[in-house]
Short mmCIF file of C-alpha atoms in Angstrom, two decimals:
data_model
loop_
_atom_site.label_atom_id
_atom_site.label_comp_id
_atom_site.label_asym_id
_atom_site.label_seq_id
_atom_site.Cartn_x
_atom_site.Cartn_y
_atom_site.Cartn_z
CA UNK C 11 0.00 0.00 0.00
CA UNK C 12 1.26 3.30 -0.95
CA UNK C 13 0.43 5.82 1.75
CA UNK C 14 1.25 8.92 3.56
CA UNK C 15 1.99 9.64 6.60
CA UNK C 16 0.96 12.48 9.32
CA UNK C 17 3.10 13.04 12.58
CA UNK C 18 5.20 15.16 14.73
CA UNK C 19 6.47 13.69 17.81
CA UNK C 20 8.19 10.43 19.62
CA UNK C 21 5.14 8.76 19.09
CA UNK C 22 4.55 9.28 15.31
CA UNK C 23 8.72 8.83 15.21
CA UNK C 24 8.53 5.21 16.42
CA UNK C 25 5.36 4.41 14.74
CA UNK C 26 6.99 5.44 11.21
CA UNK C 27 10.32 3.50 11.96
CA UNK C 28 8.18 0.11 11.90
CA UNK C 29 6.03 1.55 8.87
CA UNK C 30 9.13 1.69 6.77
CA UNK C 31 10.10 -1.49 7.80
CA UNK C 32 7.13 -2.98 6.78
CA UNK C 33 6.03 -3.79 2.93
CA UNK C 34 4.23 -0.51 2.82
CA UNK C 35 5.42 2.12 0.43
CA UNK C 36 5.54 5.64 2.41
CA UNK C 37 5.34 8.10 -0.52
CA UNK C 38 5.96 10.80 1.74
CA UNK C 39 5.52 12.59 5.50
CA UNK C 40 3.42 15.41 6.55
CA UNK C 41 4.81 16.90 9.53
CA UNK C 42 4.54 20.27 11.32
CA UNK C 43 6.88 22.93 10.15
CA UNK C 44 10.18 23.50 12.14
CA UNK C 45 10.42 25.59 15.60
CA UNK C 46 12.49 27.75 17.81
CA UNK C 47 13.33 25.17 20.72
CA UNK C 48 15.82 25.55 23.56
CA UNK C 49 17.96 28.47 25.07
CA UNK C 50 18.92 29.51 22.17
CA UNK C 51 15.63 29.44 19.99
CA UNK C 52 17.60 27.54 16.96
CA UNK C 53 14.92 26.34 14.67
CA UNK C 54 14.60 23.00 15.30
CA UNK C 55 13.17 19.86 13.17
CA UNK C 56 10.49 17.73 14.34
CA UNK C 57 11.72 13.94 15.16
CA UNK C 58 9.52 12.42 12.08
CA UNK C 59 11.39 14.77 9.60
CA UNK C 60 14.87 13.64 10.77
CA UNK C 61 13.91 10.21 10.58
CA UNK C 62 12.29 10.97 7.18
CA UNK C 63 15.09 12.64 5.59
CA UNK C 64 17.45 9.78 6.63
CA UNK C 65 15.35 7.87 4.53
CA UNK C 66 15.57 9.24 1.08
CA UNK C 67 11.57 10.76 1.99
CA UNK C 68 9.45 13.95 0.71
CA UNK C 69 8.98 15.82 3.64
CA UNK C 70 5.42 18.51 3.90
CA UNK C 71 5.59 21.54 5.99
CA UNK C 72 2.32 23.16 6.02
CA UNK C 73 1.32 26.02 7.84
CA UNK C 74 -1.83 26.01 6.67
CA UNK C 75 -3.57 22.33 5.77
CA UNK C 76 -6.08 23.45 3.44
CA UNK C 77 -3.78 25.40 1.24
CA UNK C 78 -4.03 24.51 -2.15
CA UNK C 79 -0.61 24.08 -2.82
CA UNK C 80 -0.54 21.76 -0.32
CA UNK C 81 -3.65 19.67 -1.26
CA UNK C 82 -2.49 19.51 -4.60
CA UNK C 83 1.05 17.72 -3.78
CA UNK C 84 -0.98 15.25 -1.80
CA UNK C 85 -2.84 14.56 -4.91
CA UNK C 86 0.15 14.34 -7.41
CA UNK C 87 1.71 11.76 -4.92
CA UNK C 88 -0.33 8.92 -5.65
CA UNK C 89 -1.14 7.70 -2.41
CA UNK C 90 -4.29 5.38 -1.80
CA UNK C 91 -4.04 5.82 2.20
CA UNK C 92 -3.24 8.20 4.95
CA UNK C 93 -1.96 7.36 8.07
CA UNK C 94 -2.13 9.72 11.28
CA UNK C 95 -0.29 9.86 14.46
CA UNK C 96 -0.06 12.61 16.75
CA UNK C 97 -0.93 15.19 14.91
CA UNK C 98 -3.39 18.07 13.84
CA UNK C 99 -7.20 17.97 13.49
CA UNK C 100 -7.53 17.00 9.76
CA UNK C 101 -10.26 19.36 7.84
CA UNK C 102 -12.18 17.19 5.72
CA UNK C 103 -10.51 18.34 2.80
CA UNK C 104 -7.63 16.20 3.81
CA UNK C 105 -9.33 12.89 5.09
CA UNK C 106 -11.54 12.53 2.56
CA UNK C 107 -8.55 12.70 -0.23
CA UNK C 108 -7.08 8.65 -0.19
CA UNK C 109 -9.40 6.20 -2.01
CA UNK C 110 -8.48 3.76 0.95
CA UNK C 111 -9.48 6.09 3.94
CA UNK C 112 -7.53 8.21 6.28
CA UNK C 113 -6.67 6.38 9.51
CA UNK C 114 -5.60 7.46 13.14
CA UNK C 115 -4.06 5.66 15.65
CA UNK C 116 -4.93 6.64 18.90
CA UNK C 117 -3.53 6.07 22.89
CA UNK C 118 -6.79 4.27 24.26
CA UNK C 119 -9.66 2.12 23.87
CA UNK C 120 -11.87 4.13 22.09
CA UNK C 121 -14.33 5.68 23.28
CA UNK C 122 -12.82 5.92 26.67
CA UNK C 123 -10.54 8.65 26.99
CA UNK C 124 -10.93 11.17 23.59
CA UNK C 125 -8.63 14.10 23.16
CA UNK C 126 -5.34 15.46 23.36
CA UNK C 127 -4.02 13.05 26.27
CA UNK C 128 -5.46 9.53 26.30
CA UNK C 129 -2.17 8.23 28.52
CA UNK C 130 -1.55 10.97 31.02
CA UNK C 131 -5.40 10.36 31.91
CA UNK C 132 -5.44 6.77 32.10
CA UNK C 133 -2.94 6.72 34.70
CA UNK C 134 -3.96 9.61 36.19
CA UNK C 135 -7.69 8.01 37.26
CA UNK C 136 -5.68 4.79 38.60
CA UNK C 137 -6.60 2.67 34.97
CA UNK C 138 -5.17 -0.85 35.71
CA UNK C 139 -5.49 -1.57 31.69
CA UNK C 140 -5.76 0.89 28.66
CA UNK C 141 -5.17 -0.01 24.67
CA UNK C 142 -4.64 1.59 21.20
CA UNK C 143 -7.28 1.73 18.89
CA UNK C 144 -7.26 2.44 14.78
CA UNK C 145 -10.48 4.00 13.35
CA UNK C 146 -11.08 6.04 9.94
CA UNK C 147 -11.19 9.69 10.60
CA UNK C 148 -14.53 11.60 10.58
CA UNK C 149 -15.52 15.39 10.54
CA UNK C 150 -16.00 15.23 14.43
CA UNK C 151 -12.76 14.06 16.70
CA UNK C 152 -12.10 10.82 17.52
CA UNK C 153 -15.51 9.26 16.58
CA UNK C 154 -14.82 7.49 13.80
CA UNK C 155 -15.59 3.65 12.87
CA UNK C 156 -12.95 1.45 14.74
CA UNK C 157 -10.90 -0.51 12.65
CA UNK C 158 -8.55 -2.54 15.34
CA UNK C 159 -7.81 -2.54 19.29
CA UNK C 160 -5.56 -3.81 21.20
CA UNK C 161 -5.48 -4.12 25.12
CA UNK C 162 -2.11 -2.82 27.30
CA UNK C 163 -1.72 -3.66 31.08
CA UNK C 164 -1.12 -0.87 33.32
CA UNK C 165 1.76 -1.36 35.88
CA UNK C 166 0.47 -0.62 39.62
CA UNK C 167 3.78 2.14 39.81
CA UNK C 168 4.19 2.66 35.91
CA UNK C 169 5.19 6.12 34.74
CA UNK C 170 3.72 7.99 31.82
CA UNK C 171 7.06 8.22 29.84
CA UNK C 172 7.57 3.95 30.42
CA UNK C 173 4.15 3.64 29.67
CA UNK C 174 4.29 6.31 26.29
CA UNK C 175 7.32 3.92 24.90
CA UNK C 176 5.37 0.80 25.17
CA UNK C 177 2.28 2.12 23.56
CA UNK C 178 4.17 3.65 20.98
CA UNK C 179 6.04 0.23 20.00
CA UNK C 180 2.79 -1.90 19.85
CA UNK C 181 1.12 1.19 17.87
CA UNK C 182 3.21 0.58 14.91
CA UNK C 183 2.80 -3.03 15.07
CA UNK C 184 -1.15 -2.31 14.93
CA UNK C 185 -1.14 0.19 12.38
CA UNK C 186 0.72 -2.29 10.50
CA UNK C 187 -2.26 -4.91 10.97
CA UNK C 188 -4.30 -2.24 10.09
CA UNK C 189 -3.34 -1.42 6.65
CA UNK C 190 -2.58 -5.09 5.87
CA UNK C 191 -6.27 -5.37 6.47
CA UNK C 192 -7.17 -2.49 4.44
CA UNK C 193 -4.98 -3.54 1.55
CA UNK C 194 -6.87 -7.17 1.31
CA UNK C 195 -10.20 -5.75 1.59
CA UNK C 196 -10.24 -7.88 4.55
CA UNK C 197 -11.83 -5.71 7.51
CA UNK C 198 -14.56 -4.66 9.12
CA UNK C 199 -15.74 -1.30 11.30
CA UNK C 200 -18.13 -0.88 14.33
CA UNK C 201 -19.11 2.12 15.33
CA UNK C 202 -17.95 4.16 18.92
CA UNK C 203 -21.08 3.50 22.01
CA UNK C 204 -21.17 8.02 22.15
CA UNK C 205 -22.70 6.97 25.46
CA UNK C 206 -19.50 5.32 27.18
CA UNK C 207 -17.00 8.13 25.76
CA UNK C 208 -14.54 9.68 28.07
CA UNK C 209 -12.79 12.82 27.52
CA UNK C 210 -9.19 13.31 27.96
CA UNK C 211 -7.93 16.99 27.65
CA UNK C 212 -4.74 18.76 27.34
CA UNK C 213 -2.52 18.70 29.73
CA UNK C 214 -1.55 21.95 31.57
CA UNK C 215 1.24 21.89 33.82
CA UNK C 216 -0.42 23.91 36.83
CA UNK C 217 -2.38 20.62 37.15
CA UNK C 218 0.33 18.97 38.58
CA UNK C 219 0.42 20.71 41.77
CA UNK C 220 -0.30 18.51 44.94
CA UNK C 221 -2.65 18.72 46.93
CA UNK C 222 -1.59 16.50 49.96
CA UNK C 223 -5.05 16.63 51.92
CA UNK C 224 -5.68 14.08 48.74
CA UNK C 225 -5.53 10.04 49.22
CA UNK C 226 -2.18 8.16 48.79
CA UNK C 227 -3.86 6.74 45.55
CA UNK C 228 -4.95 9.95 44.27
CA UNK C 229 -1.26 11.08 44.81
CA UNK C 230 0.76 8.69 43.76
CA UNK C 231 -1.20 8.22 40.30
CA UNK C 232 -0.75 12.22 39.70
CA UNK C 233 2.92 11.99 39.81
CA UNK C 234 2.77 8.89 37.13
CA UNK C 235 0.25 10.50 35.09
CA UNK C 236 2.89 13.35 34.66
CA UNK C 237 6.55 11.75 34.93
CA UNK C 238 8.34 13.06 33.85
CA UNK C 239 6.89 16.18 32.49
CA UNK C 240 5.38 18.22 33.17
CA UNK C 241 5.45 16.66 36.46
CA UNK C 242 3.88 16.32 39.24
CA UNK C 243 5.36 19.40 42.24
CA UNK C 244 5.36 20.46 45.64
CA UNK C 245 7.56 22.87 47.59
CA UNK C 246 9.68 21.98 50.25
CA UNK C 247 11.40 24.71 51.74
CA UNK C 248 10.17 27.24 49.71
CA UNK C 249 11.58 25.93 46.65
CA UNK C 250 9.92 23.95 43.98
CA UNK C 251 10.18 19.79 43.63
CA UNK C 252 8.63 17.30 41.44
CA UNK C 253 8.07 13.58 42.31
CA UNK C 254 9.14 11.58 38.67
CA UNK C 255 8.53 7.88 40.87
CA UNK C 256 6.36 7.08 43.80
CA UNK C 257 4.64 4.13 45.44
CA UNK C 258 1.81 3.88 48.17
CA UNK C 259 2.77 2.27 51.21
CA UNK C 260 0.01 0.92 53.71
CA UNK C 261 0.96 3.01 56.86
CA UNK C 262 -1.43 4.89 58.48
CA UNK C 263 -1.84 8.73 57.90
CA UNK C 264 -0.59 11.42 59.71
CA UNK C 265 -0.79 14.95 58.91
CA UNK C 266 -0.97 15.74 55.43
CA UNK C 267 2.65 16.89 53.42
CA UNK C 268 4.42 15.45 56.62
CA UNK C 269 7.66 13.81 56.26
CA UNK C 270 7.51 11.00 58.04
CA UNK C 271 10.68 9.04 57.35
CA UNK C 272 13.74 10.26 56.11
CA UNK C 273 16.88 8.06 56.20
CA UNK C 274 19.82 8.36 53.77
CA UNK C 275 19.54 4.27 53.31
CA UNK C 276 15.82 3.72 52.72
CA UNK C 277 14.92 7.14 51.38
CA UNK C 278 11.19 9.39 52.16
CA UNK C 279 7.69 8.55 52.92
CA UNK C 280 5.25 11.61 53.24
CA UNK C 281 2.20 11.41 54.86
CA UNK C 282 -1.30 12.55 53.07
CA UNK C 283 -4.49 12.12 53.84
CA UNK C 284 -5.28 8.32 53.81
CA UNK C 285 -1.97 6.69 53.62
CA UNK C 286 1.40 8.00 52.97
CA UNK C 287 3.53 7.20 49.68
CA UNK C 288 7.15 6.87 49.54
CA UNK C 289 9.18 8.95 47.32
CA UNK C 290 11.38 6.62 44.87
CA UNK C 291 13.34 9.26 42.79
CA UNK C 292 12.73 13.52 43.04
CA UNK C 293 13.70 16.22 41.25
CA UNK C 294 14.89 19.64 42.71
CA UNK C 295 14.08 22.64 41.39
CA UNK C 296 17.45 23.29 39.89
CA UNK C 297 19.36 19.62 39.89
CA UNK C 298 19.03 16.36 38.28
CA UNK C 299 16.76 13.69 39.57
CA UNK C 300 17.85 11.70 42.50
CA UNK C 301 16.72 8.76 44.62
CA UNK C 302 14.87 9.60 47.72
CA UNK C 303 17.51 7.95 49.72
CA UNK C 304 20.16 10.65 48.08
CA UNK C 305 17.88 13.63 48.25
CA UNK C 306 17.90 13.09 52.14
CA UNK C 307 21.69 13.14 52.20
CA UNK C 308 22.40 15.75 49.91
CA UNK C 309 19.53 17.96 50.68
CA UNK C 310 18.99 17.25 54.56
CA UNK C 311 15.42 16.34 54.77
CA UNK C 312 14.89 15.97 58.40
CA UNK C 313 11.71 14.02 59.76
CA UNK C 314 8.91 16.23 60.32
CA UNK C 315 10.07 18.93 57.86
CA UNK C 316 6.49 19.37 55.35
CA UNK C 317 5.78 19.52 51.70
CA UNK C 318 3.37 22.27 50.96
CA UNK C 319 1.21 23.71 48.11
CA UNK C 320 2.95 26.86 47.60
CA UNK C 321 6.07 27.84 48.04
CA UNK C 322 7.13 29.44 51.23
CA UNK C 323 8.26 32.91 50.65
CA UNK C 324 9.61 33.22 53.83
CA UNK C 325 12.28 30.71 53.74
CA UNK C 326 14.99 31.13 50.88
CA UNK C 327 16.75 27.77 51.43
CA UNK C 328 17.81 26.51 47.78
CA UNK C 329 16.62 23.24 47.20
#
């Protein structure tokens, strides 16, 4: 099948790299154009162009998707299919271009969590199993006919960026399927239950601040949901820290952002309001990640001492 393909980040990346190892033919890759990143606000290319480009592939730019210019490259390239990943709302004047249909691949088991973050959410609301579904694009988001699923366990203490990689690796392998089936006339759709759909929004990082008058569970599946960015953060100290791994442990509460172990050897526990969690690797505000165990030695966390839900102007100790 000769197709194109629609993409920006990691996700799309990994996706393509077991497209073009497959027997498909990827005439070319639609991508977003190239931005300022970093300090330095360098113009920067998107992962699916570099991978592109080491490939030999026609790369697409747009800034606008319903140019003409643009629609009418699509056109002269031949392609039967499109195939979407992490990437802009198609207008209809895209989608409805590839006599084999326009597909998406998306992070959950449609219609449970539709929008911008179907992983961040699923870990977020304590999901013990999520999935990747393919369906054929429509005119309203995510509501198309389903084409494939496929189910993914949930670790108990799995962190969005472990979980991202493994549903990005058996995403390719399913949009593989998918077109296989597609190519052989060999498929079949059912339509998305409206009633069971969940929504799953963008992600803003002022949602990760922690509220510690919340349950362990609540917690500890906040700082998954968002490790490692944006991350889940607290202040200790009056500076800023984010939790990137946590567990719950089954001691009893105490009061709410309390520390209630610190030991250089087996690390931090704070205490919220039903059950405490234990902090398995933090980040300070200006340092690299470390193990709870090292934070307490190199930043002398002292039992008692309290996370809090603003930062403390009164105290100036760098953390």
């Amino acid at each position: 099948m000769r197709l194109i393909f629609f993409g920006t980040p990691d996700f799309a990346l990994r996706c393509l790299r077991k497209i073009l190892s497959s027997k498909h033919e990827v005439a070319a890759v639609v991508t977003a154009p190239d931005r300022p990143r970093g300090r330095g606000r360098k113009l920067a290319q998107p992962d699916v162009k570099k991978l592109a480009l080491e490939h030999g592939l026609e790369v697409l730019q747009p800034d606008r998707l319903k140019d003409p210019a643009f629609l009418e490259r699509l056109d002269s390239l031949n392609a039967s299919f499109y195939c979407v990943v992490a990437f802009r709302i198609l207008p209809e004047e895209v989608f409805s271009r590839p006599p084999d249909g326009c597909v998406n691949l998306h992070a959950s088991l449609l219609p449970q969590y539709r929008g911008a973050a179907p992983i961040n959410w699923a870990l977020i609301n304590g999901e013990s199993e999520t999935g990747l579904t393919t369906f054929f694009i429509g005119k309203k988001v995510d509501t198309g006919d389903v084409l494939l699923q496929g189910k993914i366990a949930i670790g108990p203490d799995e962190i969005y960026g472990d979980l991202y990689g493994r549903m990005a690796e058996a995403g390719g392998d399913l949009l593989i399927k998918t077109m296989d089936l597609i190519e052989s006339n060999n498929y079949s759709v059912v339509g998305q239950d409206h009633t069971k759909a969940s929504p799953a929004p963008k992600i803003h990082p002022e949602l990760g601040l922690i509220d510690w008058d919340k349950s362990a569970s609540e917690i500890h599946n906040l700082a998954r949901g968002l490790s490692p960015k944006p991350g889940a953060f607290s202040f200790l100290n009056g500076k800023r820290v984010t939790l990137i791994r946590t567990s719950r442990t089954e001691t009893p509460a105490n009061e709410p952002g309390m520390v209630t172990r610190a030991d250089p050897k087996t690390g931090i526990t704070v205490s919220c309001r039903e059950g405490e969690i234990e902090i398995l690797e933090i980040k300070p505000e200006s340092g690299k990640a470390l193990s709870g165990a090292d934070f307490v030695k190199g930043y002398r966390l002292k039992l008692g001492d309290r996370f809090e839900n603003r930062a403390d102007l009164t105290n100036t100790e760098e953390i």
